[in-house]
Amino acid sequence: MLVVFLGPPGAGKGTQAGRLSAKYGLPQVSTGDMLREAVAAGSELGRRVQSIMDAGELVDDATMEAVVEERLRQPDAHGGAIMDGYPRTRVQAESFERLLASGRHGAVDLVLFLEVAEETLVQRLSHRRACSQCNANYHLEFKPPATGGTCDRCGGTLVQREDDREEVVRDRLAVYRTATQPLVSYYRTRGLLYEIDGAGSIDEVFSRADAAMAGAVSA
Ligand code: AMP
């Protein structure tokens, strides 16, 4: 089962993909997390992408394609995956189709499109904090850590991502509108798109995403 999360930054893709991953036993493939890990490790890839990410721009399609191809070859992804942050451009969507067709996965089964009003996105992102060690996400108001400034999961220090600063968030939203939003009609015309209202609590949105997923699993 190959599921793609689509939606603007701050729509809740990572949170919902994580919950579906736990429920359905499919790995969450977060390209953003993979790149952040590369940056933290100081690898060649990390050094190449850091300034692009900090500015809220997109990493080039060829690099992303290679990162995803390598990840989907890992044994835990043999039964499928929940894509969180990929594909993000039309070129990526097309090369993803070719990659899946040439391998064991075949094709995308379902695209979950999370819709959220722009002001809500800005509000969510500016209140987001991420663990500097394990990448777990928190929201200062709606999903605060038990002890301020520390990750509940691993005890790491919580920080604001460079690209969650308000001025960068506005740029990321503009990049989303230009580069990624066209994928909504791309997947709709293929009959794969399932639109989900991304407003409300994490549990409310999860029950909508889960209903779509359950429908696709039983189809
Ligand atoms: P995210 O955590 O998904 O918001 O991703 C953080 C940043 O990583 C993005 O702003 C991009 O710079 C980069 N990134 C993640 N996924 C992709 C992708 N599919 N294509 C290009 N850049 C990406």
Short mmCIF file of C-alpha atoms and ligand atoms in Angstrom, two decimals:
data_model
loop_
_atom_site.label_atom_id
_atom_site.label_comp_id
_atom_site.label_asym_id
_atom_site.label_seq_id
_atom_site.Cartn_x
_atom_site.Cartn_y
_atom_site.Cartn_z
CA MET A 1 0.00 0.00 0.00
CA LEU A 2 1.51 3.30 -1.10
CA VAL A 3 -0.06 6.40 0.40
CA VAL A 4 0.93 10.01 -0.33
CA PHE A 5 0.18 12.94 1.97
CA LEU A 6 -0.32 16.19 0.13
CA GLY A 7 -0.87 19.60 1.66
CA PRO A 8 0.80 22.85 2.60
CA PRO A 9 3.46 23.14 5.30
CA GLY A 10 1.76 23.06 8.68
CA ALA A 11 -1.29 21.10 7.48
CA GLY A 12 -0.40 18.22 9.80
CA LYS A 13 1.04 15.79 7.25
CA GLY A 14 3.82 14.59 9.56
CA THR A 15 1.55 14.13 12.59
CA GLN A 16 -1.14 12.28 10.65
CA ALA A 17 1.34 10.21 8.63
CA GLY A 18 2.95 9.14 11.91
CA ARG A 19 -0.36 8.00 13.34
CA LEU A 20 -1.39 6.11 10.22
CA SER A 21 2.06 4.54 10.13
CA ALA A 22 1.62 3.22 13.68
CA LYS A 23 -1.88 1.92 12.99
CA TYR A 24 -1.23 0.25 9.63
CA GLY A 25 2.36 -0.88 10.16
CA LEU A 26 3.70 1.03 7.14
CA PRO A 27 6.85 3.16 7.46
CA GLN A 28 6.47 6.92 7.39
CA VAL A 29 8.82 8.26 4.75
CA SER A 30 9.38 11.90 5.65
CA THR A 31 11.78 13.48 3.18
CA GLY A 32 12.03 16.58 5.40
CA ASP A 33 13.15 14.43 8.37
CA MET A 34 15.61 12.52 6.19
CA LEU A 35 17.17 15.76 4.97
CA ARG A 36 17.29 17.22 8.49
CA GLU A 37 19.07 14.05 9.66
CA ALA A 38 21.58 14.47 6.83
CA VAL A 39 22.16 18.08 7.90
CA ALA A 40 22.62 17.04 11.55
CA ALA A 41 25.06 14.30 10.51
CA GLY A 42 27.06 16.77 8.40
CA SER A 43 27.01 14.41 5.39
CA GLU A 44 27.73 15.56 1.84
CA LEU A 45 23.97 15.64 1.18
CA GLY A 46 23.35 17.59 4.38
CA ARG A 47 25.97 20.22 3.55
CA ARG A 48 24.47 20.61 0.09
CA VAL A 49 20.85 21.10 1.23
CA GLN A 50 21.15 23.05 4.48
CA SER A 51 20.97 26.59 3.09
CA ILE A 52 18.17 25.62 0.69
CA MET A 53 16.10 24.22 3.56
CA ASP A 54 16.79 27.18 5.85
CA ALA A 55 15.49 29.49 3.13
CA GLY A 56 12.33 27.40 2.68
CA GLU A 57 13.18 26.56 -0.94
CA LEU A 58 12.87 23.13 -2.52
CA VAL A 59 15.81 20.78 -2.93
CA ASP A 60 16.30 19.80 -6.58
CA ASP A 61 14.19 17.00 -8.02
CA ALA A 62 17.09 14.69 -8.97
CA THR A 63 18.45 14.72 -5.41
CA MET A 64 15.02 14.00 -3.96
CA GLU A 65 14.37 11.20 -6.40
CA ALA A 66 17.64 9.51 -5.37
CA VAL A 67 16.86 9.92 -1.65
CA VAL A 68 13.41 8.37 -2.05
CA GLU A 69 14.54 5.55 -4.30
CA GLU A 70 17.17 4.53 -1.77
CA ARG A 71 14.67 4.72 1.11
CA LEU A 72 12.00 2.62 -0.61
CA ARG A 73 14.58 -0.09 -1.28
CA GLN A 74 14.91 -0.72 2.47
CA PRO A 75 13.21 -3.93 3.63
CA ASP A 76 10.74 -2.17 5.94
CA ALA A 77 9.24 -0.43 2.89
CA HIS A 78 8.73 -3.57 0.84
CA GLY A 79 5.04 -3.69 1.79
CA GLY A 80 4.53 -0.01 1.05
CA ALA A 81 4.95 3.34 2.76
CA ILE A 82 3.26 6.52 3.83
CA MET A 83 4.93 9.36 1.96
CA ASP A 84 5.19 12.55 3.99
CA GLY A 85 6.59 15.41 1.88
CA TYR A 86 7.21 13.61 -1.41
CA PRO A 87 6.33 14.09 -4.21
CA ARG A 88 6.23 17.88 -4.04
CA THR A 89 6.55 18.89 -7.70
CA ARG A 90 5.08 17.64 -10.93
CA VAL A 91 8.51 16.34 -12.02
CA GLN A 92 8.77 14.39 -8.75
CA ALA A 93 5.26 12.96 -9.19
CA GLU A 94 6.11 11.72 -12.67
CA SER A 95 9.44 10.23 -11.70
CA PHE A 96 7.79 8.66 -8.64
CA GLU A 97 5.28 6.96 -10.94
CA ARG A 98 8.12 5.53 -13.02
CA LEU A 99 10.01 4.42 -9.91
CA LEU A 100 6.97 2.62 -8.50
CA ALA A 101 6.08 1.02 -11.83
CA SER A 102 9.59 -0.39 -12.16
CA GLY A 103 9.63 -1.92 -8.68
CA ARG A 104 7.55 -3.92 -6.27
CA HIS A 105 5.14 -1.15 -5.30
CA GLY A 106 3.43 -0.69 -8.65
CA ALA A 107 1.61 2.58 -8.16
CA VAL A 108 0.28 5.11 -5.68
CA ASP A 109 -2.90 3.74 -4.07
CA LEU A 110 -4.21 6.81 -2.28
CA VAL A 111 -3.43 10.52 -1.96
CA LEU A 112 -4.64 12.21 1.21
CA PHE A 113 -4.90 15.95 0.66
CA LEU A 114 -5.05 17.94 3.90
CA GLU A 115 -6.76 21.29 3.47
CA VAL A 116 -6.15 24.06 6.01
CA ALA A 117 -6.71 27.83 5.84
CA GLU A 118 -3.53 29.84 5.35
CA GLU A 119 -3.73 31.87 8.58
CA THR A 120 -4.14 28.64 10.55
CA LEU A 121 -0.99 27.30 8.89
CA VAL A 122 1.05 30.34 9.87
CA GLN A 123 -0.26 30.11 13.42
CA ARG A 124 0.49 26.39 13.66
CA LEU A 125 4.01 26.65 12.26
CA SER A 126 5.07 29.57 14.39
CA HIS A 127 3.98 27.61 17.52
CA ARG A 128 5.68 24.42 16.41
CA ARG A 129 8.75 23.16 18.22
CA ALA A 130 10.80 20.15 17.19
CA CYS A 131 13.11 17.92 19.17
CA SER A 132 16.71 18.58 18.15
CA GLN A 133 17.50 14.89 18.66
CA CYS A 134 14.56 12.76 17.45
CA ASN A 135 12.55 15.27 15.36
CA ALA A 136 9.32 14.74 17.37
CA ASN A 137 6.97 17.67 16.86
CA TYR A 138 5.12 19.71 19.49
CA HIS A 139 2.73 22.65 19.39
CA LEU A 140 3.09 25.11 22.25
CA GLU A 141 -0.70 25.36 22.64
CA PHE A 142 -2.29 22.16 21.31
CA LYS A 143 0.40 19.54 21.88
CA PRO A 144 2.75 20.95 24.50
CA PRO A 145 5.56 18.85 25.99
CA ALA A 146 5.01 17.63 29.58
CA THR A 147 8.02 19.61 30.81
CA GLY A 148 8.72 22.88 29.01
CA GLY A 149 11.51 22.80 26.45
CA THR A 150 12.21 19.06 26.68
CA CYS A 151 11.11 16.21 24.41
CA ASP A 152 8.71 13.73 26.10
CA ARG A 153 10.05 10.91 23.98
CA CYS A 154 13.83 11.22 24.31
CA GLY A 155 14.57 14.14 26.64
CA GLY A 156 16.16 16.17 23.83
CA THR A 157 16.01 19.95 23.68
CA LEU A 158 13.09 21.47 21.76
CA VAL A 159 13.95 24.12 19.20
CA GLN A 160 12.17 26.17 16.58
CA ARG A 161 13.11 25.02 13.09
CA GLU A 162 14.89 27.74 11.14
CA ASP A 163 12.26 27.42 8.41
CA ASP A 164 9.36 27.80 10.89
CA ARG A 165 10.18 31.47 11.47
CA GLU A 166 7.25 33.54 10.22
CA GLU A 167 9.06 35.21 7.31
CA VAL A 168 10.32 31.85 6.01
CA VAL A 169 6.86 30.32 6.51
CA ARG A 170 5.37 32.90 4.11
CA ASP A 171 8.00 31.94 1.51
CA ARG A 172 7.33 28.22 2.01
CA LEU A 173 3.62 28.79 1.45
CA ALA A 174 4.39 30.64 -1.79
CA VAL A 175 6.64 27.77 -2.91
CA TYR A 176 3.84 25.34 -2.05
CA ARG A 177 1.29 27.24 -4.12
CA THR A 178 3.52 27.39 -7.18
CA ALA A 179 5.29 24.03 -7.12
CA THR A 180 3.13 21.62 -5.13
CA GLN A 181 -0.50 22.71 -5.37
CA PRO A 182 -0.72 21.63 -9.06
CA LEU A 183 -0.38 18.05 -7.78
CA VAL A 184 -3.92 18.31 -6.39
CA SER A 185 -5.42 18.27 -9.88
CA TYR A 186 -2.72 15.87 -11.09
CA TYR A 187 -3.89 13.25 -8.59
CA ARG A 188 -7.55 14.19 -8.79
CA THR A 189 -7.66 13.43 -12.50
CA ARG A 190 -6.11 10.04 -11.74
CA GLY A 191 -8.94 9.32 -9.28
CA LEU A 192 -6.52 9.00 -6.36
CA LEU A 193 -7.24 12.17 -4.41
CA TYR A 194 -9.13 12.11 -1.14
CA GLU A 195 -9.72 15.57 0.34
CA ILE A 196 -9.58 15.87 4.10
CA ASP A 197 -10.58 18.85 6.18
CA GLY A 198 -7.38 19.51 8.15
CA ALA A 199 -9.04 21.90 10.63
CA GLY A 200 -9.77 20.75 14.17
CA SER A 201 -7.92 18.64 16.71
CA ILE A 202 -5.31 16.04 15.84
CA ASP A 203 -7.79 13.29 16.81
CA GLU A 204 -10.56 14.74 14.64
CA VAL A 205 -8.32 14.99 11.58
CA PHE A 206 -6.95 11.52 12.27
CA SER A 207 -10.41 9.96 12.25
CA ARG A 208 -11.03 11.51 8.81
CA ALA A 209 -7.68 10.30 7.45
CA ASP A 210 -8.21 6.88 8.98
CA ALA A 211 -11.64 6.56 7.36
CA ALA A 212 -10.12 7.27 3.93
CA MET A 213 -7.33 4.82 4.59
CA ALA A 214 -9.69 2.10 5.80
CA GLY A 215 -11.78 2.56 2.65
CA ALA A 216 -8.71 2.17 0.45
CA VAL A 217 -7.47 -0.89 2.36
CA SER A 218 -10.80 -2.70 1.96
CA ALA A 219 -11.26 -1.66 -1.69
P1 AMP B 1 9.20 19.42 5.46
O1 AMP B 1 9.68 18.95 6.77
O2 AMP B 1 8.44 18.37 4.68
O3 AMP B 1 8.47 20.73 5.53
O4 AMP B 1 10.52 19.70 4.58
C1 AMP B 1 11.48 20.65 5.00
C2 AMP B 1 12.30 21.11 3.82
O5 AMP B 1 13.00 19.99 3.23
C3 AMP B 1 11.53 21.73 2.66
O6 AMP B 1 11.21 23.08 2.89
C4 AMP B 1 12.52 21.53 1.52
O7 AMP B 1 13.59 22.44 1.60
C5 AMP B 1 13.08 20.14 1.82
N1 AMP B 1 12.25 19.06 1.20
C6 AMP B 1 11.57 18.07 1.81
N2 AMP B 1 10.93 17.29 0.94
C7 AMP B 1 11.22 17.79 -0.29
C8 AMP B 1 10.85 17.44 -1.61
N3 AMP B 1 10.04 16.40 -1.85
N4 AMP B 1 11.32 18.21 -2.62
C9 AMP B 1 12.14 19.25 -2.41
N5 AMP B 1 12.52 19.65 -1.19
C10 AMP B 1 12.07 18.94 -0.12
#
